[in-house]
Amino acid sequence: MIDNKEIIKVTNRDNGHVGYSIPDLNNLNRTFAPGETKELTMEELRKLSYISGGKILLRDYLVLDNKEAIKELLNNVEPEYFYTEDDVRNLLLNGSLDALKDCLDYAPVGTIDLLKKIAVELPLNDIEKRKAILEITGFNIDNAVRINEETKEDNNIEVSGTKTRRVNIANDNVTKSTGRRVVSDDKYKVINQ
């Protein structure tokens, strides 16, 4: 059994932030940014596993870098639990269609989210693999790639023409004598009644 004080490296494998609160540790609040790794005590991990949703976080979104801790907290995990970004990229580029389907069927949610993200970033060109991802997860790689391309195009549009001011603004922007924000070059004609 692992000592409560032992430090375990824990990584957020999900594309989003992952956080939790542990009431037994003075309402400890912890948040992981996407891909962030933190060193936590085994005591904290045990207490996390006791709270509602804690085991789901440990199994699906966080990766523990200690096989004894995994065995104690999660029992058995599928091989896809350990997949890194490089493993996922290699699966998408070089793995078989059946290996991809097994990953989609057995991987934790965080690994599948990572797989979708990388498939869009590459972009994944294998039509059969794109189809398998759509059929199993409902995520359409074609649409996501198209949206990314359209967003890039929108960001690259340059403004044509030059801007010209509609009014002539004084250096101090507000003249002290009149309180006006815009100063005109014209002289005012005062009319008394």
CSV table of C-alpha atoms in Angstrom, one decimal, residues 10 14 24 35 54 63-64 66 70 75 97 100 105-106 108 133 140 166 173 180 184 188 193:
chain,number,residue,atom,x,y,z
A,10,VAL,CA,-1.2,13.7,-12.3
A,14,ASP,CA,-8.6,16.6,-21.5
A,24,ASP,CA,-12.1,16.5,3.9
A,35,GLY,CA,-2.3,19.2,-20.5
A,54,GLY,CA,-13.9,11.6,-8.2
A,63,VAL,CA,-3.7,10.3,-15.8
A,64,LEU,CA,-1.8,9.0,-12.8
A,66,ASN,CA,2.1,5.5,-10.9
A,70,ILE,CA,-3.8,3.2,-10.5
A,75,ASN,CA,-8.4,-1.4,-10.3
A,97,LEU,CA,-8.6,1.1,-38.6
A,100,LEU,CA,-8.6,3.2,-33.9
A,105,ASP,CA,-14.6,1.9,-27.9
A,106,TYR,CA,-12.3,1.5,-24.8
A,108,PRO,CA,-11.4,7.1,-21.4
A,133,ILE,CA,-14.8,8.6,-35.5
A,140,ASN,CA,-17.6,15.1,-37.6
A,166,ARG,CA,-14.9,62.7,-39.9
A,173,ASN,CA,-9.4,66.3,-27.1
A,180,ARG,CA,-16.5,70.5,-26.2
A,184,SER,CA,-14.3,73.3,-35.2
A,188,TYR,CA,-19.0,81.1,-34.1
A,193,GLN,CA,-31.7,88.9,-29.0
